[in-house]
Each structure stands twice: as structure tokens, then as C-alpha cells.
Short mmCIF file of C-alpha atoms and ligand atoms in Angstrom, two decimals:
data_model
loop_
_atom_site.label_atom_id
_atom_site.label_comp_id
_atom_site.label_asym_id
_atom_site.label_seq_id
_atom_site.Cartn_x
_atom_site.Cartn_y
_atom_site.Cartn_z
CA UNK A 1 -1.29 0.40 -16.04
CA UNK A 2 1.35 0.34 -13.18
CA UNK A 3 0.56 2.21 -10.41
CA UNK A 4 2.10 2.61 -6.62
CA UNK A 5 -0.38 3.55 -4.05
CA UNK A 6 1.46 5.13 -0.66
CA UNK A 7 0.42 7.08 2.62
CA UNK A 8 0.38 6.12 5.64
CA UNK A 9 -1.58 2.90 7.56
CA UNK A 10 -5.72 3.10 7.54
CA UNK A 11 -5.03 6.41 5.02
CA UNK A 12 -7.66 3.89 2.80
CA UNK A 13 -5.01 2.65 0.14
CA UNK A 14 -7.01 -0.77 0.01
CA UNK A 15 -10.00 0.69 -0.59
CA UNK A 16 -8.65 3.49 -3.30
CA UNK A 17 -6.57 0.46 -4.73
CA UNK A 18 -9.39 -1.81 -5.19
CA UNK A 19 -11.07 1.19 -7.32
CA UNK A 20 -8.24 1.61 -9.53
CA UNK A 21 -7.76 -2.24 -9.79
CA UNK A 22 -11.44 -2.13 -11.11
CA UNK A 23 -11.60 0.55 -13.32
CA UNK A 24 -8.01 -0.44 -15.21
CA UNK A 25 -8.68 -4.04 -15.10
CA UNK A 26 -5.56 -5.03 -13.82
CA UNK A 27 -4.88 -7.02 -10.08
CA UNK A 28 -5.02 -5.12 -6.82
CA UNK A 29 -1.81 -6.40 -5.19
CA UNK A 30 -1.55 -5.64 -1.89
CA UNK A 31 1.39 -7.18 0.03
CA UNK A 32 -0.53 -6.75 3.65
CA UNK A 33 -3.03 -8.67 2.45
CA UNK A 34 -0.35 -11.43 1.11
CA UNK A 35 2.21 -11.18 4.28
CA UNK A 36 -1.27 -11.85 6.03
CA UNK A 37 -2.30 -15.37 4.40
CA UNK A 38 1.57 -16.29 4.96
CA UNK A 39 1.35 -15.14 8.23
CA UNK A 40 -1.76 -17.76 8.66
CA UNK A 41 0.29 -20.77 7.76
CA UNK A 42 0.92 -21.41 11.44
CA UNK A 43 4.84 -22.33 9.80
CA UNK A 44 7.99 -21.27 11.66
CA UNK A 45 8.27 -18.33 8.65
CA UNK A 46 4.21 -18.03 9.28
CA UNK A 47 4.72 -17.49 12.58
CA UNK A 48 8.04 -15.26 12.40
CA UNK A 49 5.90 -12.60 10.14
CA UNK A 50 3.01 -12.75 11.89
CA UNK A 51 4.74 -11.65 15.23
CA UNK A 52 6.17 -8.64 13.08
CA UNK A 53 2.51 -7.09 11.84
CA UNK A 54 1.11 -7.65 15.11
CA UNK A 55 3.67 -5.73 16.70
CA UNK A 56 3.56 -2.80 14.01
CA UNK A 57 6.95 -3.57 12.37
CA UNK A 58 7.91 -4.35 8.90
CA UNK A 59 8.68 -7.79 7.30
CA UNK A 60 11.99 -8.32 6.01
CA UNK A 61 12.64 -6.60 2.73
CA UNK A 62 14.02 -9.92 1.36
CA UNK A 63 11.01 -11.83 2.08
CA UNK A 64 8.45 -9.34 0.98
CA UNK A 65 10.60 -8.75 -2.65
CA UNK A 66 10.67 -12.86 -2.68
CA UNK A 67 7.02 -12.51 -2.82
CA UNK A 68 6.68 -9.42 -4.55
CA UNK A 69 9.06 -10.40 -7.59
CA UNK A 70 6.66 -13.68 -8.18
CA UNK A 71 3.59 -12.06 -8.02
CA UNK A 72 3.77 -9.72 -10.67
CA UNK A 73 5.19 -12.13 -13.06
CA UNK A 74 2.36 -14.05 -12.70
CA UNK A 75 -0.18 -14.18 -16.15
CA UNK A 76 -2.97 -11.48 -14.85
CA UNK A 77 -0.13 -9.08 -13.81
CA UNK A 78 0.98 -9.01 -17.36
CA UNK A 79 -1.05 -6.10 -18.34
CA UNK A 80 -0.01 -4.38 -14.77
CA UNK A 81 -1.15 -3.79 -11.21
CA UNK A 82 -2.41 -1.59 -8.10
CA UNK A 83 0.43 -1.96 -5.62
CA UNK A 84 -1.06 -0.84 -2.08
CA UNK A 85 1.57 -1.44 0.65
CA UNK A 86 4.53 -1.61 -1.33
CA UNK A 87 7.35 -0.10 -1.33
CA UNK A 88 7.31 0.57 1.77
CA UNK A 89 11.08 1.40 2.04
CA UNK A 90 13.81 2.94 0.13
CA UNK A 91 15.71 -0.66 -0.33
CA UNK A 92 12.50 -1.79 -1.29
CA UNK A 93 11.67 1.64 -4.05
CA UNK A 94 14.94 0.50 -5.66
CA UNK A 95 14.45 -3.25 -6.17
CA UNK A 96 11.14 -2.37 -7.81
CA UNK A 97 12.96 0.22 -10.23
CA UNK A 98 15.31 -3.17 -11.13
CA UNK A 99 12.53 -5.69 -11.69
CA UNK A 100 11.04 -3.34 -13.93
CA UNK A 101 13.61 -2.41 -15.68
CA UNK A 102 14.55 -6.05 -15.95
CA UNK A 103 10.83 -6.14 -17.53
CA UNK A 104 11.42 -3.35 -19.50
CA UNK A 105 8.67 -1.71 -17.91
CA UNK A 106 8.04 1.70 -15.88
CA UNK A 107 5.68 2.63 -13.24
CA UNK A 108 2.74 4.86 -15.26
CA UNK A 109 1.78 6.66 -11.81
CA UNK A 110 3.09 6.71 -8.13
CA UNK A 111 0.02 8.22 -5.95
CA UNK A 112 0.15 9.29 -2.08
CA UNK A 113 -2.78 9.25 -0.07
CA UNK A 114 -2.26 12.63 2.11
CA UNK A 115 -4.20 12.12 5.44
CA UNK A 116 -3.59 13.80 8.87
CA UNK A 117 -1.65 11.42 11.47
CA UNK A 118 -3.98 12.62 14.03
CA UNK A 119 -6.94 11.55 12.60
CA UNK A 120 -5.36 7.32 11.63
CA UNK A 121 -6.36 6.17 15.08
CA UNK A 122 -10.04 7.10 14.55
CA UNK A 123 -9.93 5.30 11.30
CA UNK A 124 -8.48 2.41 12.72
CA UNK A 125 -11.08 2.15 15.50
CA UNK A 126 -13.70 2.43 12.56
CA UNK A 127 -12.14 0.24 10.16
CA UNK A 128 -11.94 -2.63 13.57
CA UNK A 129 -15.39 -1.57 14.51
CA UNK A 130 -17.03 -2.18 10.92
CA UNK A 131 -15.08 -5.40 10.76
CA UNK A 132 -16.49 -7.05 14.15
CA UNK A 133 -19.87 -5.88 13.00
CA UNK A 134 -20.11 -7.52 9.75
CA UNK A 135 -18.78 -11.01 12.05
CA UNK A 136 -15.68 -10.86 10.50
CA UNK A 137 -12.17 -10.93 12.34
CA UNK A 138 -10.48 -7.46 13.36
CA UNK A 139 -6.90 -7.38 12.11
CA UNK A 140 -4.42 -8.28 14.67
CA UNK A 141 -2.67 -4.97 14.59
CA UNK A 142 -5.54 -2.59 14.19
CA UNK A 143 -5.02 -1.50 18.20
CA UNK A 144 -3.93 1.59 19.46
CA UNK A 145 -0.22 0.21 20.45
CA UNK A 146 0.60 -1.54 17.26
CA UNK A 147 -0.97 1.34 15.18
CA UNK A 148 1.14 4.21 17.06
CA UNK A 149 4.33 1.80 16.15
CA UNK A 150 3.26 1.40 12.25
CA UNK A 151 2.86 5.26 12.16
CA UNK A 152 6.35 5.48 13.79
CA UNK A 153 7.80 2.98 11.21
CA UNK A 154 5.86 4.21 8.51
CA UNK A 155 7.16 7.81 9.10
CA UNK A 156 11.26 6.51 9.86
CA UNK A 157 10.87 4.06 7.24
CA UNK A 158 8.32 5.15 4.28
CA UNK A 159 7.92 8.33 4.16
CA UNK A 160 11.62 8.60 2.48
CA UNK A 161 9.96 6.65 -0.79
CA UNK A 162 7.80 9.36 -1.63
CA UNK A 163 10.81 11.62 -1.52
CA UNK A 164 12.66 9.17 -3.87
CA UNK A 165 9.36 9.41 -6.22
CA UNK A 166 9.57 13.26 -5.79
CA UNK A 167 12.96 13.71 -6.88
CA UNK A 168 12.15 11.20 -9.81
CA UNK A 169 9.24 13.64 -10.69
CA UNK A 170 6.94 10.91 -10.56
CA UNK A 171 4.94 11.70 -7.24
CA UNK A 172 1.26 12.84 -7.30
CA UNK A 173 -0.24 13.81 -4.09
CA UNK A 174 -3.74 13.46 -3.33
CA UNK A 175 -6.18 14.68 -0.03
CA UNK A 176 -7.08 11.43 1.31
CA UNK A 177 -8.94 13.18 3.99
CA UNK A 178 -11.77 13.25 1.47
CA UNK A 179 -15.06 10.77 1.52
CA UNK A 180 -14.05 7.83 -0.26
CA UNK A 181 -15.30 9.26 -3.96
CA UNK A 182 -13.77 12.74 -3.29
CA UNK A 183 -10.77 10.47 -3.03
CA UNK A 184 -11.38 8.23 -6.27
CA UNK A 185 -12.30 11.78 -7.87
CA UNK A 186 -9.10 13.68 -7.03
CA UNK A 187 -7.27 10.37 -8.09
CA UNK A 188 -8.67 10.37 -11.20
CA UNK A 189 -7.74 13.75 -11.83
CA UNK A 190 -4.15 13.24 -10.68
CA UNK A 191 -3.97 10.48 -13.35
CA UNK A 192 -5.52 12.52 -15.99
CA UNK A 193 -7.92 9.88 -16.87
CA UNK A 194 -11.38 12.60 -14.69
CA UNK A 195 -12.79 12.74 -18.18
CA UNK A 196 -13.21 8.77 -19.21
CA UNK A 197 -13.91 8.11 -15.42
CA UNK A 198 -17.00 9.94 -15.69
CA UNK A 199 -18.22 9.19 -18.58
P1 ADP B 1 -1.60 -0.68 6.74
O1 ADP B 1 -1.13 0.09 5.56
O2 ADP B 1 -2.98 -0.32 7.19
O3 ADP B 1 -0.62 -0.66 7.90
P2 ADP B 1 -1.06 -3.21 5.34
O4 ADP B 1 -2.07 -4.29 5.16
O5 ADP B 1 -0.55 -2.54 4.14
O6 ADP B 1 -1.74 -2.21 6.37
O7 ADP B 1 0.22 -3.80 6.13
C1 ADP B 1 0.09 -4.49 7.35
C2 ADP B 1 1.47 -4.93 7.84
O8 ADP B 1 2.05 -5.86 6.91
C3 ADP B 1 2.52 -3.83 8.00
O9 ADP B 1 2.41 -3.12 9.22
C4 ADP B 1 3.81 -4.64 7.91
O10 ADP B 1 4.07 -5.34 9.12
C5 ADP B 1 3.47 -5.69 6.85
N1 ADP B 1 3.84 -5.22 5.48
C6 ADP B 1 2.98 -4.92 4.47
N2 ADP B 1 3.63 -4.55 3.37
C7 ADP B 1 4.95 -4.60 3.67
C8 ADP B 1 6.16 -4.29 2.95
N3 ADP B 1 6.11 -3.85 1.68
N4 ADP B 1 7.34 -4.46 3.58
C9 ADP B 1 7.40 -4.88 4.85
N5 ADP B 1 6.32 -5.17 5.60
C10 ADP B 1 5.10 -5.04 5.02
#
């Protein structure tokens, strides 16, 4: 199973990818989470990405397809993958559509997370208030100034791959202004698979 989560930051595509990771058994792959741990490195390209997410911009396209193209070579992504955070631009929708056609493979589902811009800073304040509760640290770019520049990029920069998916026919749009299973629910019944998921 090979499926593209999108929508916009703190819409909850780590948390919806994580559930689809688990119930297909395949790798949750999300490339925030990688550009993250290379952003730790403390190296000069550590420190060149990091300075990017804080601020709310994107990471080079060649550096995140670098990483992107290993990764899902790798053994456990034989069999497929959640991809939450990627593409995240058109140059970026395309390469994908080569490596898997290099593969011989196809995407099985490309899902959007449909939530409200208004309503991302609140979920940003929760997601850095649950995160300094629980002792752990509060991302970096979960502030009000970095978050109003990843909705700006996001809407300039990513918002045009779900319109390449749409004219592809292969977009399925979901209310991710739901509770987090009203989200996995209308998923599942975007994908088809309601039936099995319950039972
Ligand atoms: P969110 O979706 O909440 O903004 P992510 O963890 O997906 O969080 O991404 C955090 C940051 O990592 C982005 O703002 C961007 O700087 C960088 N990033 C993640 N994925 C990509 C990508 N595919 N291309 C370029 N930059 C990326």
C-alpha cells in the first residue's frame, strides 16, 4: 500500500499517518521527522536545514528527494509506505511519479487532510503545549511567526500538488476538522477499506 498524506501544517497528517502505517503494516515515512534528525547533526548541511524549518521554509527539493529516493528503497519499504510531508511541491509530485515508475510501482491512494487555516494556530499552540507537558521538547517552528510562514509556503508552494493529484484523478479529500477517529473513519472510507477497518 502506497499512500500520500497532504494538507496543510498541524492539519494532524502524523498522527492520521501513523494510523494508516499501523493498520497496512507498512513504514510511516515522514520527511519532517527525517529533515529533523539531519537537522540535529550540528553539520554545516545540519545546520543549513535546520535554519530553514525554524524559519517556516522548505528544504531544498534536491536534498529532501536525496533522502526520499533512499528511504523507500530500503527492505521494510518494499511492501510500501505512509508518506506524511511529502511532496510538498510540484518539482517534488513529479520526481515521485519517476521513482515509481522507475519501480514499476503506482501510488494506491493520495489523501488530503481538509482543515480550516484559521483554526492551524490553535492546533499548533496545543500540539507545543501537550509536548512541554509530557517533558518533551516543543518543535522549533511550532510558534506563531514560523507557523504563519509554513501556511504561506504551504499555500504558494503545496497546495498546487493536490491540483496535480486532482487532474490525475487520484485525489481524495477528507474533513480533517474531525476528532482524530472521525478522521481515521472518513479515511477509511475514502480508501474503501470502512468495512475490514471495523471489523
Ligand atoms: P508540518 O506539516 O506540521 O509543517 P513537518 O514535520 O511535515 O511539519 O515539516 C516540518 C518542516 O520540515 C517544514 O516546514 C519544512 O521546512 C521541512 N520539510 C518537511 N518535508 C519537506 C519536503 N518534502 N520538502 C521540503 N521541506 C520539507
Amino acid at each position: 500500500m502506497r499512500i500520500v498524506l497532504l494538507g496543510p501544517p498541524a492539519a494532524g497528517k502524523g498522527t492520521q499517518a501513523r494510523r494508516l502505517a499501523a493498520r497496512f503494516g507498512v513504514p510511516h515515512l515522514s520527511t519532517g521527522e527525517m529533515l529533523r534528525v539531519a537537522a540535529s547533526s550540528g553539520s554545516p548541511t545540519g545546520l543549513r536545514i535546520k535554519a530553514l524549518i525554524d524559519a517556516g521554509n522548505l528544504v531544498p527539493d534536491a536534498d529532501v528527494l536525496a533522502m526520499v529516493a533512499e528511504r523507500i528503497n530500503e527492505h521494510d519499504a518494499s511492501g510500501g509506505y505512509v508518506l506524511d510531508g511529502f511532496p510538498r511541491t510540484v518539482g517534488q509530485s513529479e520526481a515521485l511519479d519517476l521513482l515509481l515508475a522507475a519501480g514499476d510501482h503506482a501510488l494506491d491512494a493520495v489523501v488530503e487532510l481538509r482543515v480550516d487555516v484559521e483554526s492551524l494556530l490553535g492546533r499548533v499552540s496545543v500540539r507545543a503545549a501537550a509536548a512541554m507537558a509530557a517533558g518533551e521538547d516543543v518543535r522549533a517552528d511550532d510558534n506563531p511567526e514560523s507557523l504563519r510562514q509554513r501556511i504561506e509556503t504551504y499555500l504558494a508552494k503545496t497546495k498546487p500538488v493536490s491540483d496535480h493529484y486532482r487532474r490525475a484523478g487520484r485525489l481524495l479529500q477528507v474533513d480533517g476538522m474531525l476528532e482524530p477517529d472521525g478522521v481515521e473513519h472518513a479515511i477509511a472510507i475514502a480508501l474503501g477499506q470502512v468495512a475490514s477497518m471495523v471489523g
